[in-house]
Amino acid sequence: MEDNIYLEINFDFLKHNLDKLKNEMENQAIMAVLKGNAYGHGMIAVAKYIEDYVDYFGVGLQDEAVKLRSGCPEKPILIMSPYFDPDTVLDFNLTPCIENITDLKKLSERAAQKGKRAKFHLKINTGMNRFGISINEIPEFIGILSNLGNISLEGIFSHFAITYDRNPNFFMNQLNSFKKAISLFQDSGVDAPLIHMASSVPAIDVPESRFNMVRLGNALFGLCSPKKDLGLKTIAKLKGKVIDIKHLKKGEYIGYGASYRTKKDMRLGIIPIGFTNGFQVMREIGDYTLKEALISMLKVLYRYKIPRDMVYFGQKPLKIIGKGSMQFTVVDITDENSVNIGSELIFRAPTHFIPLNVNRRYIQKEKVFDPGVETLSR
């Protein structure tokens, strides 16, 4: 069944997006954020393609950084969470995120024992309250740092909890807090070559937030919707082939719970794709405010009355019939005589939900290639 389902990833579109972003941010260094297997697109393949066009790679976890280092031996890699093993980051030449004095001392001590010099980026907590040192702790941190050897502060960064358009006041409070933190280092004569706070949407919409480096993840893959339209393209499509066709009479039921009853004679296509492939998977409702919960409920009701198109044959949307299931989807092809066994359909699904059991197929200049074997033309 593997050949009947795959995620098609267009590297021409990836290069298009990168060019648009670099033109918009020509004065900033670019960190390509490749966490979560490059948002589902394939971390090593993407990294090898863009490494000559970006200045830094960023990942969320140490294990991701080690894997990425195996494919890209030279490019700097930042572990953006503060959980790391000093030996690992030193042995693989990785850049850790530091958020406290204890970890700073451990890294310095281990670097001295190995006869190496470790670089790190300091994470500042400006309001997201997940990782980072508080602004009140910065003076003590600077004092300790100045007395440690075998270690250098390469970068200072923070993370926006919300975009400007959703909450301008909160956004600007975070930005101003970060500026205050930077000034504390500058006033103490401590220089950090790289200053970064903005991820994709803030980097595009709020130039003031860019500093001298931006972290681009969603934007590379065309997965964000900033206010400023740069003409970014979604680079991936989930595709599946029709493996069977069923003919049902009017009044027959199909699917779990007998939830759908045919209103006419119907021709239905069967595709081996479902929850296990990341299709029709919904994100769980988290700790929402009452307002957010109500908005979410209204969206569900709206989609119940006006379902979003999820499956396409070319540009033509096809209706899903019956409830979703683990491994199969049924679509109405009654009026689409050109859809037959072997016909290829396109499925709407978030790439970061698509698991590794779905093959990635990379294309460039309308040709399929293997990024692990072939040389990419750029």
CSV table of C-alpha atoms in Angstrom, one decimal:
chain,number,residue,atom,x,y,z
A,1,MET,CA,0.0,0.0,0.0
A,2,GLU,CA,3.0,2.3,0.5
A,3,ASP,CA,3.2,3.3,-3.2
A,4,ASN,CA,-0.5,4.3,-3.1
A,5,ILE,CA,0.1,7.1,-0.5
A,6,TYR,CA,2.9,9.7,-0.4
A,7,LEU,CA,3.7,13.2,0.5
A,8,GLU,CA,4.9,15.1,-2.6
A,9,ILE,CA,7.4,17.9,-1.7
A,10,ASN,CA,8.2,20.5,-4.3
A,11,PHE,CA,11.7,21.9,-3.8
A,12,ASP,CA,11.2,24.5,-6.5
A,13,PHE,CA,8.5,26.0,-4.3
A,14,LEU,CA,10.8,25.7,-1.3
A,15,LYS,CA,13.4,27.8,-3.1
A,16,HIS,CA,10.7,30.2,-4.2
A,17,ASN,CA,9.7,30.8,-0.6
A,18,LEU,CA,13.3,31.2,0.6
A,19,ASP,CA,14.0,33.7,-2.1
A,20,LYS,CA,10.9,35.7,-1.2
A,21,LEU,CA,11.9,35.7,2.5
A,22,LYS,CA,15.5,36.6,1.9
A,23,ASN,CA,14.5,39.5,-0.3
A,24,GLU,CA,12.1,40.8,2.4
A,25,MET,CA,14.8,40.4,5.1
A,26,GLU,CA,18.0,41.1,3.3
A,27,ASN,CA,19.7,42.7,6.3
A,28,GLN,CA,19.0,39.7,8.6
A,29,ALA,CA,20.8,36.3,9.0
A,30,ILE,CA,18.4,33.4,8.4
A,31,MET,CA,17.9,30.5,10.8
A,32,ALA,CA,16.0,27.7,9.2
A,33,VAL,CA,13.9,26.0,11.9
A,34,LEU,CA,13.7,22.3,11.1
A,35,LYS,CA,12.1,20.9,14.2
A,36,GLY,CA,9.5,18.1,14.0
A,37,ASN,CA,11.2,16.5,11.0
A,38,ALA,CA,11.2,19.9,9.2
A,39,TYR,CA,7.4,20.2,10.0
A,40,GLY,CA,6.9,16.8,8.4
A,41,HIS,CA,8.8,17.5,5.2
A,42,GLY,CA,11.9,15.5,5.9
A,43,MET,CA,14.7,17.2,8.0
A,44,ILE,CA,17.8,15.9,6.3
A,45,ALA,CA,16.5,16.3,2.7
A,46,VAL,CA,15.3,19.9,3.4
A,47,ALA,CA,18.5,20.8,5.2
A,48,LYS,CA,20.8,19.5,2.5
A,49,TYR,CA,18.9,21.5,-0.1
A,50,ILE,CA,18.9,24.9,1.7
A,51,GLU,CA,22.1,24.8,3.7
A,52,ASP,CA,23.9,27.0,1.3
A,53,TYR,CA,21.1,29.6,1.4
A,54,VAL,CA,20.8,30.0,5.2
A,55,ASP,CA,23.1,30.9,8.1
A,56,TYR,CA,21.9,28.6,10.8
A,57,PHE,CA,19.7,25.6,11.6
A,58,GLY,CA,17.4,25.4,14.6
A,59,VAL,CA,15.8,22.3,16.1
A,60,GLY,CA,13.8,21.7,19.2
A,61,LEU,CA,15.5,18.7,20.7
A,62,GLN,CA,19.1,17.4,21.1
A,63,ASP,CA,18.3,14.2,19.3
A,64,GLU,CA,17.1,16.1,16.3
A,65,ALA,CA,20.3,18.1,16.3
A,66,VAL,CA,22.5,14.9,16.4
A,67,LYS,CA,20.5,13.5,13.5
A,68,LEU,CA,20.8,16.7,11.5
A,69,ARG,CA,24.6,16.9,12.2
A,70,SER,CA,24.9,13.5,10.4
A,71,GLY,CA,23.6,15.0,7.2
A,72,CYS,CA,25.1,18.5,7.5
A,73,PRO,CA,28.5,18.3,9.1
A,74,GLU,CA,29.4,22.0,8.9
A,75,LYS,CA,26.3,24.2,9.4
A,76,PRO,CA,25.7,25.7,12.9
A,77,ILE,CA,22.8,24.0,14.7
A,78,LEU,CA,21.0,25.5,17.7
A,79,ILE,CA,19.0,23.3,20.1
A,80,MET,CA,16.2,25.8,20.9
A,81,SER,CA,15.1,24.0,24.1
A,82,PRO,CA,17.4,24.1,27.2
A,83,TYR,CA,17.7,20.3,27.6
A,84,PHE,CA,21.0,19.0,26.6
A,85,ASP,CA,24.0,16.9,27.6
A,86,PRO,CA,27.3,18.8,27.6
A,87,ASP,CA,29.3,15.9,26.2
A,88,THR,CA,26.9,15.5,23.3
A,89,VAL,CA,26.8,19.2,22.3
A,90,LEU,CA,30.6,19.4,22.5
A,91,ASP,CA,31.2,16.1,20.6
A,92,PHE,CA,28.8,17.0,17.8
A,93,ASN,CA,29.6,20.7,17.7
A,94,LEU,CA,26.1,21.8,18.5
A,95,THR,CA,25.0,25.1,20.0
A,96,PRO,CA,22.9,24.6,23.2
A,97,CYS,CA,20.3,26.9,24.7
A,98,ILE,CA,21.1,28.1,28.2
A,99,GLU,CA,18.5,29.3,30.6
A,100,ASN,CA,20.2,29.2,34.0
A,101,ILE,CA,23.6,29.6,35.7
A,102,THR,CA,23.8,26.0,36.8
A,103,ASP,CA,23.8,24.7,33.1
A,104,LEU,CA,26.2,27.5,32.2
A,105,LYS,CA,28.7,26.3,34.7
A,106,LYS,CA,28.3,22.6,33.7
A,107,LEU,CA,28.9,23.5,30.1
A,108,SER,CA,32.0,25.6,30.9
A,109,GLU,CA,33.5,22.9,33.2
A,110,ARG,CA,33.0,20.1,30.7
A,111,ALA,CA,34.4,22.2,27.8
A,112,ALA,CA,37.5,22.9,29.9
A,113,GLN,CA,37.9,19.1,30.6
A,114,LYS,CA,37.7,18.3,26.9
A,115,GLY,CA,40.0,21.2,25.9
A,116,LYS,CA,37.2,22.8,23.8
A,117,ARG,CA,35.4,26.1,23.7
A,118,ALA,CA,31.6,25.9,23.8
A,119,LYS,CA,29.3,28.5,22.3
A,120,PHE,CA,25.8,28.9,23.4
A,121,HIS,CA,22.6,31.1,23.0
A,122,LEU,CA,21.0,32.5,26.1
A,123,LYS,CA,17.2,32.2,26.2
A,124,ILE,CA,15.3,35.2,27.8
A,125,ASN,CA,11.8,34.7,29.2
A,126,THR,CA,9.8,37.7,28.1
A,127,GLY,CA,6.3,36.3,28.8
A,128,MET,CA,5.9,32.9,27.2
A,129,ASN,CA,7.0,31.4,30.6
A,130,ARG,CA,8.1,28.1,29.2
A,131,PHE,CA,11.9,28.5,28.9
A,132,GLY,CA,14.4,31.2,29.7
A,133,ILE,CA,16.1,33.3,32.3
A,134,SER,CA,14.2,36.1,33.8
A,135,ILE,CA,15.3,39.7,33.2
A,136,ASN,CA,16.0,40.1,37.0
A,137,GLU,CA,18.5,37.3,36.8
A,138,ILE,CA,20.6,38.8,34.0
A,139,PRO,CA,23.0,40.9,36.1
A,140,GLU,CA,24.0,37.9,38.2
A,141,PHE,CA,24.3,35.8,35.0
A,142,ILE,CA,26.6,38.4,33.4
A,143,GLY,CA,28.8,38.4,36.5
A,144,ILE,CA,29.2,34.6,36.5
A,145,LEU,CA,29.7,34.5,32.7
A,146,SER,CA,32.6,37.0,32.8
A,147,ASN,CA,34.5,34.7,35.2
A,148,LEU,CA,34.1,31.5,33.2
A,149,GLY,CA,36.5,30.2,30.6
A,150,ASN,CA,36.1,27.9,27.6
A,151,ILE,CA,32.7,29.3,26.8
A,152,SER,CA,31.3,32.1,24.7
A,153,LEU,CA,27.9,33.8,24.4
A,154,GLU,CA,27.1,33.6,20.6
A,155,GLY,CA,23.5,34.6,20.8
A,156,ILE,CA,20.6,36.0,22.9
A,157,PHE,CA,17.0,35.1,22.0
A,158,SER,CA,13.4,34.9,23.1
A,159,HIS,CA,10.1,33.7,21.7
A,160,PHE,CA,6.8,35.5,21.1
A,161,ALA,CA,3.8,33.8,22.7
A,162,ILE,CA,1.4,35.5,20.3
A,163,THR,CA,1.4,37.4,17.1
A,164,TYR,CA,1.0,41.2,16.9
A,165,ASP,CA,-2.4,41.1,15.2
A,166,ARG,CA,-3.9,38.8,17.9
A,167,ASN,CA,-2.7,40.9,20.9
A,168,PRO,CA,-0.7,44.0,20.0
A,169,ASN,CA,-0.1,45.0,23.7
A,170,PHE,CA,1.1,41.6,24.8
A,171,PHE,CA,3.4,41.4,21.7
A,172,MET,CA,4.9,44.8,22.3
A,173,ASN,CA,5.4,44.1,26.0
A,174,GLN,CA,7.4,41.1,25.1
A,175,LEU,CA,9.4,42.9,22.5
A,176,ASN,CA,10.2,45.8,24.8
A,177,SER,CA,11.2,43.4,27.6
A,178,PHE,CA,13.6,41.7,25.2
A,179,LYS,CA,15.1,45.1,24.2
A,180,LYS,CA,15.6,45.8,27.9
A,181,ALA,CA,17.4,42.5,28.3
A,182,ILE,CA,19.7,43.2,25.4
A,183,SER,CA,20.5,46.7,26.8
A,184,LEU,CA,21.6,45.1,30.1
A,185,PHE,CA,24.2,43.1,28.2
A,186,GLN,CA,25.3,46.0,26.1
A,187,ASP,CA,25.7,48.3,29.1
A,188,SER,CA,27.9,45.7,30.8
A,189,GLY,CA,30.1,45.5,27.7
A,190,VAL,CA,29.0,41.9,26.9
A,191,ASP,CA,28.6,41.4,23.2
A,192,ALA,CA,26.4,38.7,21.6
A,193,PRO,CA,26.9,38.5,17.8
A,194,LEU,CA,23.4,37.1,17.1
A,195,ILE,CA,20.2,38.6,18.5
A,196,HIS,CA,16.9,36.9,17.5
A,197,MET,CA,13.3,36.8,18.6
A,198,ALA,CA,11.0,36.7,15.5
A,199,SER,CA,9.7,33.5,14.1
A,200,SER,CA,7.9,33.4,10.7
A,201,VAL,CA,4.8,35.7,11.1
A,202,PRO,CA,6.4,38.3,13.3
A,203,ALA,CA,9.5,38.4,11.1
A,204,ILE,CA,7.3,39.2,8.0
A,205,ASP,CA,4.8,41.5,9.6
A,206,VAL,CA,6.8,43.4,12.3
A,207,PRO,CA,10.2,44.5,10.9
A,208,GLU,CA,11.1,45.9,14.3
A,209,SER,CA,11.2,42.4,15.8
A,210,ARG,CA,13.8,41.1,13.4
A,211,PHE,CA,17.0,42.3,15.1
A,212,ASN,CA,20.0,40.7,13.2
A,213,MET,CA,18.6,37.2,12.8
A,214,VAL,CA,15.2,35.7,12.2
A,215,ARG,CA,13.9,32.1,12.7
A,216,LEU,CA,11.9,30.8,9.8
A,217,GLY,CA,10.0,27.6,9.9
A,218,ASN,CA,6.4,27.7,8.8
A,219,ALA,CA,7.1,30.3,6.2
A,220,LEU,CA,9.7,28.2,4.5
A,221,PHE,CA,7.0,25.6,3.8
A,222,GLY,CA,4.2,28.0,3.0
A,223,LEU,CA,2.3,27.1,6.2
A,224,CYS,CA,1.7,30.5,7.7
A,225,SER,CA,-0.7,33.4,6.9
A,226,PRO,CA,1.0,36.7,7.7
A,227,LYS,CA,-0.8,40.0,7.1
A,228,LYS,CA,1.8,40.9,4.5
A,229,ASP,CA,1.4,38.7,1.4
A,230,LEU,CA,4.8,37.6,0.1
A,231,GLY,CA,3.4,35.1,-2.3
A,232,LEU,CA,4.6,32.1,-0.4
A,233,LYS,CA,3.6,28.6,-1.7
A,234,THR,CA,2.7,25.5,0.1
A,235,ILE,CA,5.4,23.1,-0.9
A,236,ALA,CA,3.8,19.7,0.0
A,237,LYS,CA,0.7,17.8,-1.1
A,238,LEU,CA,-0.5,14.5,0.4
A,239,LYS,CA,-1.5,12.2,-2.5
A,240,GLY,CA,-3.2,8.9,-2.7
A,241,LYS,CA,-4.4,6.6,-5.4
A,242,VAL,CA,-7.9,5.1,-5.8
A,243,ILE,CA,-7.5,1.3,-5.2
A,244,ASP,CA,-11.1,0.2,-5.6
A,245,ILE,CA,-14.5,1.5,-6.9
A,246,LYS,CA,-17.9,0.5,-5.3
A,247,HIS,CA,-21.4,1.0,-6.8
A,248,LEU,CA,-24.2,1.5,-4.2
A,249,LYS,CA,-27.9,1.7,-4.8
A,250,LYS,CA,-30.1,4.4,-3.4
A,251,GLY,CA,-30.9,3.8,0.3
A,252,GLU,CA,-27.8,1.8,1.2
A,253,TYR,CA,-25.5,2.7,4.1
A,254,ILE,CA,-21.8,3.0,4.2
A,255,GLY,CA,-19.1,3.5,6.9
A,256,TYR,CA,-18.9,3.2,10.6
A,257,GLY,CA,-22.1,3.8,12.5
A,258,ALA,CA,-24.1,3.5,9.3
A,259,SER,CA,-23.8,7.3,9.4
A,260,TYR,CA,-24.3,7.9,5.7
A,261,ARG,CA,-27.3,6.7,3.6
A,262,THR,CA,-27.1,7.1,-0.1
A,263,LYS,CA,-29.8,9.5,-1.6
A,264,LYS,CA,-29.2,8.1,-5.1
A,265,ASP,CA,-27.3,5.4,-6.9
A,266,MET,CA,-23.6,6.3,-6.3
A,267,ARG,CA,-20.1,5.5,-7.5
A,268,LEU,CA,-17.6,5.6,-4.7
A,269,GLY,CA,-13.8,5.6,-4.7
A,270,ILE,CA,-11.8,3.8,-2.0
A,271,ILE,CA,-8.4,5.2,-1.1
A,272,PRO,CA,-6.0,3.6,1.5
A,273,ILE,CA,-5.6,6.7,3.6
A,274,GLY,CA,-6.9,7.6,7.1
A,275,PHE,CA,-6.1,8.7,10.6
A,276,THR,CA,-2.9,6.5,10.7
A,277,ASN,CA,-1.6,8.6,7.8
A,278,GLY,CA,-2.4,11.9,9.4
A,279,PHE,CA,-5.6,12.5,7.4
A,280,GLN,CA,-8.6,14.0,9.2
A,281,VAL,CA,-6.7,14.1,12.4
A,282,MET,CA,-8.0,16.9,14.7
A,283,ARG,CA,-5.9,18.7,17.3
A,284,GLU,CA,-7.3,18.2,20.8
A,285,ILE,CA,-8.8,21.2,22.5
A,286,GLY,CA,-6.4,22.4,25.1
A,287,ASP,CA,-6.7,24.9,27.9
A,288,TYR,CA,-8.8,27.4,26.1
A,289,THR,CA,-10.4,30.6,27.4
A,290,LEU,CA,-14.2,30.7,27.3
A,291,LYS,CA,-14.0,33.0,24.3
A,292,GLU,CA,-11.6,30.6,22.4
A,293,ALA,CA,-13.7,27.6,23.3
A,294,LEU,CA,-16.8,29.3,21.9
A,295,ILE,CA,-15.0,30.3,18.7
A,296,SER,CA,-13.8,26.7,18.3
A,297,MET,CA,-17.4,25.4,18.8
A,298,LEU,CA,-18.7,27.8,16.3
A,299,LYS,CA,-16.1,26.7,13.8
A,300,VAL,CA,-17.1,23.1,14.3
A,301,LEU,CA,-20.8,24.0,13.7
A,302,TYR,CA,-19.9,25.9,10.6
A,303,ARG,CA,-17.9,23.0,9.2
A,304,TYR,CA,-20.8,20.7,10.0
A,305,LYS,CA,-23.1,22.9,7.8
A,306,ILE,CA,-20.4,23.8,5.2
A,307,PRO,CA,-17.7,21.1,5.2
A,308,ARG,CA,-14.3,22.2,4.1
A,309,ASP,CA,-13.1,20.6,0.9
A,310,MET,CA,-10.6,17.9,1.9
A,311,VAL,CA,-10.1,15.8,-1.2
A,312,TYR,CA,-9.4,16.9,-4.8
A,313,PHE,CA,-9.1,15.4,-8.2
A,314,GLY,CA,-7.0,18.0,-9.9
A,315,GLN,CA,-8.8,21.2,-9.0
A,316,LYS,CA,-12.2,19.5,-8.5
A,317,PRO,CA,-13.2,18.9,-4.8
A,318,LEU,CA,-14.7,15.5,-4.0
A,319,LYS,CA,-17.0,14.8,-1.1
A,320,ILE,CA,-16.0,12.4,1.6
A,321,ILE,CA,-18.7,9.8,2.3
A,322,GLY,CA,-19.3,8.4,5.8
A,323,LYS,CA,-17.1,8.8,8.9
A,324,GLY,CA,-13.4,8.8,8.7
A,325,SER,CA,-11.5,5.7,9.6
A,326,MET,CA,-8.0,4.5,10.5
A,327,GLN,CA,-6.8,3.4,7.1
A,328,PHE,CA,-9.4,4.1,4.4
A,329,THR,CA,-11.3,7.0,3.0
A,330,VAL,CA,-14.4,6.8,0.7
A,331,VAL,CA,-15.2,9.6,-1.7
A,332,ASP,CA,-18.1,10.3,-4.1
A,333,ILE,CA,-17.0,10.0,-7.7
A,334,THR,CA,-20.5,9.6,-9.1
A,335,ASP,CA,-20.1,12.6,-11.4
A,336,GLU,CA,-16.4,12.1,-12.1
A,337,ASN,CA,-16.2,9.4,-14.8
A,338,SER,CA,-12.5,10.1,-15.4
A,339,VAL,CA,-11.7,8.9,-11.9
A,340,ASN,CA,-10.8,5.2,-12.0
A,341,ILE,CA,-8.7,2.7,-10.2
A,342,GLY,CA,-5.2,4.2,-10.1
A,343,SER,CA,-6.3,7.8,-10.3
A,344,GLU,CA,-4.4,10.1,-8.1
A,345,LEU,CA,-6.2,12.4,-5.6
A,346,ILE,CA,-4.9,15.2,-3.4
A,347,PHE,CA,-5.8,15.3,0.3
A,348,ARG,CA,-5.7,18.3,2.6
A,349,ALA,CA,-3.8,17.5,5.8
A,350,PRO,CA,-1.3,19.3,8.1
A,351,THR,CA,2.2,18.1,7.2
A,352,HIS,CA,3.3,18.0,10.8
A,353,PHE,CA,0.6,15.4,11.5
A,354,ILE,CA,1.7,13.1,8.6
A,355,PRO,CA,3.8,10.2,10.2
A,356,LEU,CA,6.9,8.6,8.9
A,357,ASN,CA,5.0,5.7,7.5
A,358,VAL,CA,4.0,7.9,4.6
A,359,ASN,CA,6.7,8.1,2.0
A,360,ARG,CA,8.2,11.4,1.1
A,361,ARG,CA,8.6,12.0,-2.6
A,362,TYR,CA,10.7,15.0,-3.6
A,363,ILE,CA,10.4,16.7,-6.9
A,364,GLN,CA,12.3,19.5,-8.7
A,365,LYS,CA,11.7,20.8,-12.2
A,366,GLU,CA,8.8,18.4,-12.3
A,367,LYS,CA,11.0,15.4,-11.9
A,368,VAL,CA,11.2,13.0,-8.9
A,369,PHE,CA,14.6,12.6,-7.3
A,370,ASP,CA,16.1,10.9,-4.3
A,371,PRO,CA,17.9,13.6,-2.2
A,372,GLY,CA,19.9,10.9,-0.4
A,373,VAL,CA,21.5,9.8,-3.7
A,374,GLU,CA,21.1,12.5,-6.3
A,375,THR,CA,22.8,15.9,-6.5
A,376,LEU,CA,20.2,18.7,-6.3
A,377,SER,CA,20.3,21.4,-8.9
A,378,ARG,CA,19.8,24.8,-7.5
